[in-house]
Amino acid sequence: MHSNIKLFVEADYDAMSQKAAEIFAAAVQAKPGGVFGFATGGTPVGMYRVLTQMYQSGKLDFSGLTAFNLDEYHPLKRDDAQSYYTFMQEQLFGQVNIDAAKTHIPNGEAQNPAHECEAYDKMIEDAGGIDFQILGIGANGHIGFNEPGESFSARTAYVPLTEITVQSNARFFASADEVPRHAITMGIRGIMMSRRILMLCSGEGKAAILRDALCGPITPLVPASVLQLHRDVTIVADKSAAALL
Ligand code: PGA
């Protein structure tokens, strides 16, 4: 594995969540007014729970942070139960003292997605770029909603979801038919411009793709493999996800 990648292997999901929360909290304490990139999905839920507890016990202050989320389904109403806006409200933003005016998520209701993508990149630039980006990894190696084959040079883009992603996210919806077929996602280039990246990875279902991403060839067919080229990546995995490393 490349020496730019720090790997922590934790016993289980809870230990992974605790470790990732500690790393995130230390980054906030080091730069309370920093710009932080957030991720959704099942994996970071435990970390957000620990961060909420840290806030409640007075150990972590979110008031100075600016937040940018990686992605949002399109089309989907902001207040839909499955929107990433709702997810962030429920899992973190609605639970801590973050300034709502400084939280940003791509607009799943945008009439003109291309315009929304440009505006999103401009907001990130105006904020000074992302200091610290949280990532998960999809079963197919996607980061954000950058599916296999997307160009490494993309900034925020309106993208189709692959069938494997639709099926894998169908567990959150009433049926696969209800999963939107597109998303607005920060692109690979945008993610790579973050100064520091923290990726969480849990469960045996992610073991093969984590191995491919960290130890295999760097290729758009495994979007997360691009992280081998980033200068400051920390991976926190549980034992099952790290089993093939
Ligand atoms: P998951 O999704 O955390 O729900 O497995 C990860 C991802 O798609 O980035």
PDB file of C-alpha atoms in Angstrom, residues 8-111:
ATOM      1  CA  PHE A   8      -6.430   1.987  10.918  1.00  0.00           C
ATOM      2  CA  VAL A   9      -8.044  -1.431  11.311  1.00  0.00           C
ATOM      3  CA  GLU A  10     -10.581  -1.537  14.136  1.00  0.00           C
ATOM      4  CA  ALA A  11     -12.278  -4.550  15.709  1.00  0.00           C
ATOM      5  CA  ASP A  12     -15.828  -3.830  14.559  1.00  0.00           C
ATOM      6  CA  TYR A  13     -18.266  -1.215  13.286  1.00  0.00           C
ATOM      7  CA  ASP A  14     -18.544   0.593  16.634  1.00  0.00           C
ATOM      8  CA  ALA A  15     -14.776   0.799  17.064  1.00  0.00           C
ATOM      9  CA  MET A  16     -14.430   2.061  13.475  1.00  0.00           C
ATOM     10  CA  SER A  17     -17.052   4.725  14.170  1.00  0.00           C
ATOM     11  CA  GLN A  18     -15.319   5.799  17.392  1.00  0.00           C
ATOM     12  CA  LYS A  19     -11.887   6.038  15.744  1.00  0.00           C
ATOM     13  CA  ALA A  20     -13.219   7.981  12.747  1.00  0.00           C
ATOM     14  CA  ALA A  21     -15.071  10.389  15.070  1.00  0.00           C
ATOM     15  CA  GLU A  22     -11.875  10.993  17.052  1.00  0.00           C
ATOM     16  CA  ILE A  23      -9.947  11.796  13.861  1.00  0.00           C
ATOM     17  CA  PHE A  24     -12.703  14.122  12.649  1.00  0.00           C
ATOM     18  CA  ALA A  25     -12.974  15.845  16.045  1.00  0.00           C
ATOM     19  CA  ALA A  26      -9.227  16.438  16.156  1.00  0.00           C
ATOM     20  CA  ALA A  27      -9.420  18.080  12.714  1.00  0.00           C
ATOM     21  CA  VAL A  28     -12.242  20.373  13.880  1.00  0.00           C
ATOM     22  CA  GLN A  29     -10.309  21.272  17.013  1.00  0.00           C
ATOM     23  CA  ALA A  30      -7.261  22.072  14.884  1.00  0.00           C
ATOM     24  CA  LYS A  31      -9.303  24.293  12.553  1.00  0.00           C
ATOM     25  CA  PRO A  32     -12.669  25.244  14.104  1.00  0.00           C
ATOM     26  CA  GLY A  33     -13.491  27.530  11.166  1.00  0.00           C
ATOM     27  CA  GLY A  34     -12.529  24.923   8.568  1.00  0.00           C
ATOM     28  CA  VAL A  35     -14.417  23.582   5.573  1.00  0.00           C
ATOM     29  CA  PHE A  36     -15.548  19.985   6.032  1.00  0.00           C
ATOM     30  CA  GLY A  37     -16.933  17.618   3.408  1.00  0.00           C
ATOM     31  CA  PHE A  38     -19.619  15.183   4.563  1.00  0.00           C
ATOM     32  CA  ALA A  39     -20.773  11.818   3.250  1.00  0.00           C
ATOM     33  CA  THR A  40     -24.020   9.881   3.566  1.00  0.00           C
ATOM     34  CA  GLY A  41     -24.856   6.168   3.417  1.00  0.00           C
ATOM     35  CA  GLY A  42     -25.003   3.490   6.074  1.00  0.00           C
ATOM     36  CA  THR A  43     -21.299   3.552   6.940  1.00  0.00           C
ATOM     37  CA  PRO A  44     -20.906   7.000   8.582  1.00  0.00           C
ATOM     38  CA  VAL A  45     -24.071   6.753  10.736  1.00  0.00           C
ATOM     39  CA  GLY A  46     -22.133   5.421  13.742  1.00  0.00           C
ATOM     40  CA  MET A  47     -19.480   8.129  13.426  1.00  0.00           C
ATOM     41  CA  TYR A  48     -22.180  10.818  13.313  1.00  0.00           C
ATOM     42  CA  ARG A  49     -23.722   9.297  16.457  1.00  0.00           C
ATOM     43  CA  VAL A  50     -20.375   9.566  18.292  1.00  0.00           C
ATOM     44  CA  LEU A  51     -19.892  13.152  17.037  1.00  0.00           C
ATOM     45  CA  THR A  52     -23.366  14.056  18.316  1.00  0.00           C
ATOM     46  CA  GLN A  53     -22.460  12.620  21.719  1.00  0.00           C
ATOM     47  CA  MET A  54     -19.211  14.618  21.723  1.00  0.00           C
ATOM     48  CA  TYR A  55     -21.230  17.778  21.026  1.00  0.00           C
ATOM     49  CA  GLN A  56     -23.771  16.948  23.754  1.00  0.00           C
ATOM     50  CA  SER A  57     -21.054  16.423  26.335  1.00  0.00           C
ATOM     51  CA  GLY A  58     -19.443  19.761  25.450  1.00  0.00           C
ATOM     52  CA  LYS A  59     -16.338  18.254  23.815  1.00  0.00           C
ATOM     53  CA  LEU A  60     -16.978  19.420  20.260  1.00  0.00           C
ATOM     54  CA  ASP A  61     -18.167  22.729  18.858  1.00  0.00           C
ATOM     55  CA  PHE A  62     -19.546  22.790  15.304  1.00  0.00           C
ATOM     56  CA  SER A  63     -20.444  26.493  15.288  1.00  0.00           C
ATOM     57  CA  GLY A  64     -17.499  27.667  13.153  1.00  0.00           C
ATOM     58  CA  LEU A  65     -17.660  24.917  10.512  1.00  0.00           C
ATOM     59  CA  THR A  66     -18.639  25.249   6.891  1.00  0.00           C
ATOM     60  CA  ALA A  67     -20.049  22.004   5.444  1.00  0.00           C
ATOM     61  CA  PHE A  68     -20.343  20.690   1.893  1.00  0.00           C
ATOM     62  CA  ASN A  69     -21.941  17.328   1.215  1.00  0.00           C
ATOM     63  CA  LEU A  70     -20.659  15.095  -1.551  1.00  0.00           C
ATOM     64  CA  ASP A  71     -23.878  14.407  -3.365  1.00  0.00           C
ATOM     65  CA  GLU A  72     -27.656  14.329  -3.624  1.00  0.00           C
ATOM     66  CA  TYR A  73     -30.094  12.271  -5.661  1.00  0.00           C
ATOM     67  CA  HIS A  74     -31.806  13.992  -8.604  1.00  0.00           C
ATOM     68  CA  PRO A  75     -34.650  14.483  -8.964  1.00  0.00           C
ATOM     69  CA  LEU A  76     -35.696  14.268  -5.330  1.00  0.00           C
ATOM     70  CA  LYS A  77     -37.492  16.740  -3.105  1.00  0.00           C
ATOM     71  CA  ARG A  78     -35.300  18.206  -0.393  1.00  0.00           C
ATOM     72  CA  ASP A  79     -37.735  17.065   2.262  1.00  0.00           C
ATOM     73  CA  ASP A  80     -38.155  13.523   0.941  1.00  0.00           C
ATOM     74  CA  ALA A  81     -37.440  10.980   3.690  1.00  0.00           C
ATOM     75  CA  GLN A  82     -34.610   9.541   1.542  1.00  0.00           C
ATOM     76  CA  SER A  83     -32.936  12.784   0.487  1.00  0.00           C
ATOM     77  CA  TYR A  84     -29.424  13.351   1.720  1.00  0.00           C
ATOM     78  CA  TYR A  85     -30.663  16.691   3.041  1.00  0.00           C
ATOM     79  CA  THR A  86     -33.009  14.769   5.367  1.00  0.00           C
ATOM     80  CA  PHE A  87     -30.259  12.263   6.200  1.00  0.00           C
ATOM     81  CA  MET A  88     -27.857  14.994   7.308  1.00  0.00           C
ATOM     82  CA  GLN A  89     -30.569  16.721   9.360  1.00  0.00           C
ATOM     83  CA  GLU A  90     -31.419  13.494  11.157  1.00  0.00           C
ATOM     84  CA  GLN A  91     -27.915  12.111  11.573  1.00  0.00           C
ATOM     85  CA  LEU A  92     -25.912  15.246  12.373  1.00  0.00           C
ATOM     86  CA  PHE A  93     -26.799  18.783  11.323  1.00  0.00           C
ATOM     87  CA  GLY A  94     -30.099  18.828  13.212  1.00  0.00           C
ATOM     88  CA  GLN A  95     -28.422  17.378  16.320  1.00  0.00           C
ATOM     89  CA  VAL A  96     -25.448  19.729  16.796  1.00  0.00           C
ATOM     90  CA  ASN A  97     -24.755  23.477  16.840  1.00  0.00           C
ATOM     91  CA  ILE A  98     -23.698  23.792  13.211  1.00  0.00           C
ATOM     92  CA  ASP A  99     -24.836  27.027  11.515  1.00  0.00           C
ATOM     93  CA  ALA A 100     -27.515  25.929   9.009  1.00  0.00           C
ATOM     94  CA  ALA A 101     -26.528  28.811   6.710  1.00  0.00           C
ATOM     95  CA  LYS A 102     -23.079  27.257   6.379  1.00  0.00           C
ATOM     96  CA  THR A 103     -24.287  23.760   5.410  1.00  0.00           C
ATOM     97  CA  HIS A 104     -24.461  22.962   1.700  1.00  0.00           C
ATOM     98  CA  ILE A 105     -25.896  19.974  -0.157  1.00  0.00           C
ATOM     99  CA  PRO A 106     -26.423  19.836  -3.937  1.00  0.00           C
ATOM    100  CA  ASN A 107     -30.009  20.745  -4.823  1.00  0.00           C
ATOM    101  CA  GLY A 108     -31.905  17.626  -5.891  1.00  0.00           C
ATOM    102  CA  GLU A 109     -34.765  19.856  -7.056  1.00  0.00           C
ATOM    103  CA  ALA A 110     -32.614  21.943  -9.432  1.00  0.00           C
ATOM    104  CA  GLN A 111     -34.389  22.625 -12.743  1.00  0.00           C
TER     105      GLN A 111
END
